[in-house]
Amino acid sequence: MKRKLLIAVFSMFALGMLSAVPNPTVDAQDEPVTETTQADTNVSESYVFEAQHGDSYSVLARKATQIYGIQSSTNLSLAQIIYVETNLTQAAGSPLLNEGQQVTFNTVTVKEWADRALTLTDEQEAAWDYYVQFTDFNTNNA
């Protein structure tokens, strides 16, 4: 009973703290930026999402990665998707999101991380594959 009460109080406190956080636009960035080639003409310049209740930056990064993979015909494994979303999230500083907040992912940045994911060694990919079991790849509601 005390544990449930403690969780409820903590949840109310956390929600109160999150509502006090400003609602900035978040952009995923990375150091090098390369030019878009003719092969990338069917890929959007950026992916813009509005955070819904329960969304995290990581979930939106996963969605951007999946859309990029479809649009560019880049076949990423689930482990490689986790690698890309993790690096996009860390590069942005792992921001907390507010409901309704606009989040933009530069397609060039997503491409660069996807290209790096495709060069993972079998051992590195196996390490990232551990996290697949904990990940929901259905981003339809994000």
XYZ file of C-alpha atoms in Angstrom:
142
model
C 0.000 0.000 0.000
C 2.799 2.426 0.907
C 4.582 1.590 -2.347
C 1.474 2.387 -4.436
C 1.018 5.656 -2.577
C 4.689 6.543 -3.046
C 4.461 5.776 -6.777
C 1.304 7.879 -7.086
C 2.899 10.828 -5.279
C 6.074 10.568 -7.357
C 4.023 10.374 -10.569
C 2.059 13.490 -9.641
C 5.297 15.312 -8.779
C 6.952 14.226 -12.035
C 3.958 15.305 -14.103
C 3.962 18.667 -12.347
C 7.664 19.119 -13.078
C 7.234 18.155 -16.727
C 4.440 20.656 -17.228
C 6.824 23.382 -16.081
C 9.334 22.494 -18.820
C 9.278 24.932 -21.774
C 8.040 23.601 -25.111
C 10.944 24.205 -27.534
C 11.311 22.689 -30.977
C 13.944 19.947 -30.974
C 16.198 19.280 -33.942
C 18.395 16.211 -34.315
C 21.856 17.282 -35.390
C 25.191 15.642 -35.940
C 28.651 16.919 -36.785
C 29.173 16.209 -40.493
C 26.483 16.940 -43.058
C 26.711 15.598 -46.587
C 24.941 16.734 -49.739
C 21.829 14.900 -50.916
C 22.419 12.902 -54.089
C 20.111 12.161 -57.018
C 19.425 8.718 -55.531
C 17.929 10.450 -52.499
C 15.379 12.524 -54.428
C 12.455 10.395 -53.206
C 13.453 11.056 -49.583
C 12.008 13.998 -47.650
C 14.334 16.807 -46.513
C 13.220 16.310 -42.933
C 10.714 14.409 -40.854
C 8.547 16.521 -38.590
C 6.416 14.985 -35.859
C 4.152 16.390 -33.204
C 4.699 14.583 -29.908
C 1.626 12.687 -28.755
C 0.838 11.563 -25.222
C 3.453 8.991 -24.214
C 5.910 9.726 -27.038
C 9.607 9.907 -26.296
C 12.350 11.360 -28.448
C 13.628 7.820 -28.985
C 10.264 6.624 -30.329
C 10.107 9.535 -32.771
C 13.716 8.883 -33.817
C 12.722 5.248 -34.441
C 9.816 6.396 -36.583
C 12.058 8.769 -38.588
C 14.532 5.928 -39.100
C 11.831 3.549 -40.296
C 10.371 6.130 -42.692
C 13.850 6.882 -44.031
C 14.445 3.156 -44.577
C 11.214 2.820 -46.548
C 11.674 5.974 -48.627
C 15.304 5.279 -49.464
C 14.938 1.488 -49.825
C 17.564 1.078 -47.108
C 17.127 -2.313 -45.465
C 18.036 -1.930 -41.791
C 17.775 -4.758 -39.290
C 15.915 -4.126 -36.046
C 19.259 -3.897 -34.244
C 20.469 -1.307 -36.760
C 17.268 0.728 -36.260
C 17.950 0.772 -32.517
C 21.532 1.881 -33.214
C 20.298 4.793 -35.367
C 17.542 5.904 -32.973
C 19.894 5.743 -29.991
C 22.527 7.863 -31.702
C 19.963 10.390 -32.952
C 18.563 10.675 -29.429
C 21.974 11.055 -27.801
C 23.081 13.620 -30.411
C 20.006 15.700 -29.508
C 20.779 15.471 -25.796
C 18.013 12.957 -24.984
C 15.380 15.680 -24.556
C 12.118 15.174 -22.725
C 9.104 15.991 -24.863
C 5.870 17.775 -24.112
C 2.623 16.724 -25.727
C 2.149 18.803 -28.881
C 5.845 19.643 -29.178
C 7.200 19.663 -32.716
C 10.257 17.458 -33.313
C 12.260 17.640 -36.549
C 14.768 15.090 -37.829
C 17.055 16.164 -40.655
C 17.028 13.421 -43.280
C 20.729 13.845 -43.989
C 21.482 13.170 -40.329
C 19.235 10.094 -40.305
C 20.965 8.896 -43.496
C 24.416 9.342 -41.985
C 23.494 7.254 -38.930
C 21.790 4.639 -41.138
C 24.934 4.427 -43.277
C 26.995 3.908 -40.117
C 24.535 1.237 -38.940
C 25.070 -0.658 -42.187
C 28.807 -0.870 -41.397
C 28.397 -2.438 -37.941
C 30.382 -5.619 -37.507
C 28.478 -8.824 -36.754
C 29.658 -8.573 -33.149
C 28.486 -4.961 -32.812
C 25.122 -5.744 -34.379
C 24.695 -8.702 -32.015
C 25.267 -6.361 -29.084
C 22.565 -3.962 -30.361
C 20.297 -6.930 -31.087
C 19.984 -7.529 -27.328
C 17.703 -4.456 -27.095
C 15.308 -5.651 -29.828
C 13.382 -7.782 -27.319
C 12.542 -4.676 -25.269
C 11.490 -2.467 -28.190
C 8.076 -1.874 -29.766
C 8.694 -1.158 -33.449
C 5.053 -0.256 -34.143
C 5.272 3.524 -34.441
C 1.876 3.995 -36.091
C 0.566 6.008 -33.143
C 3.714 8.115 -32.759
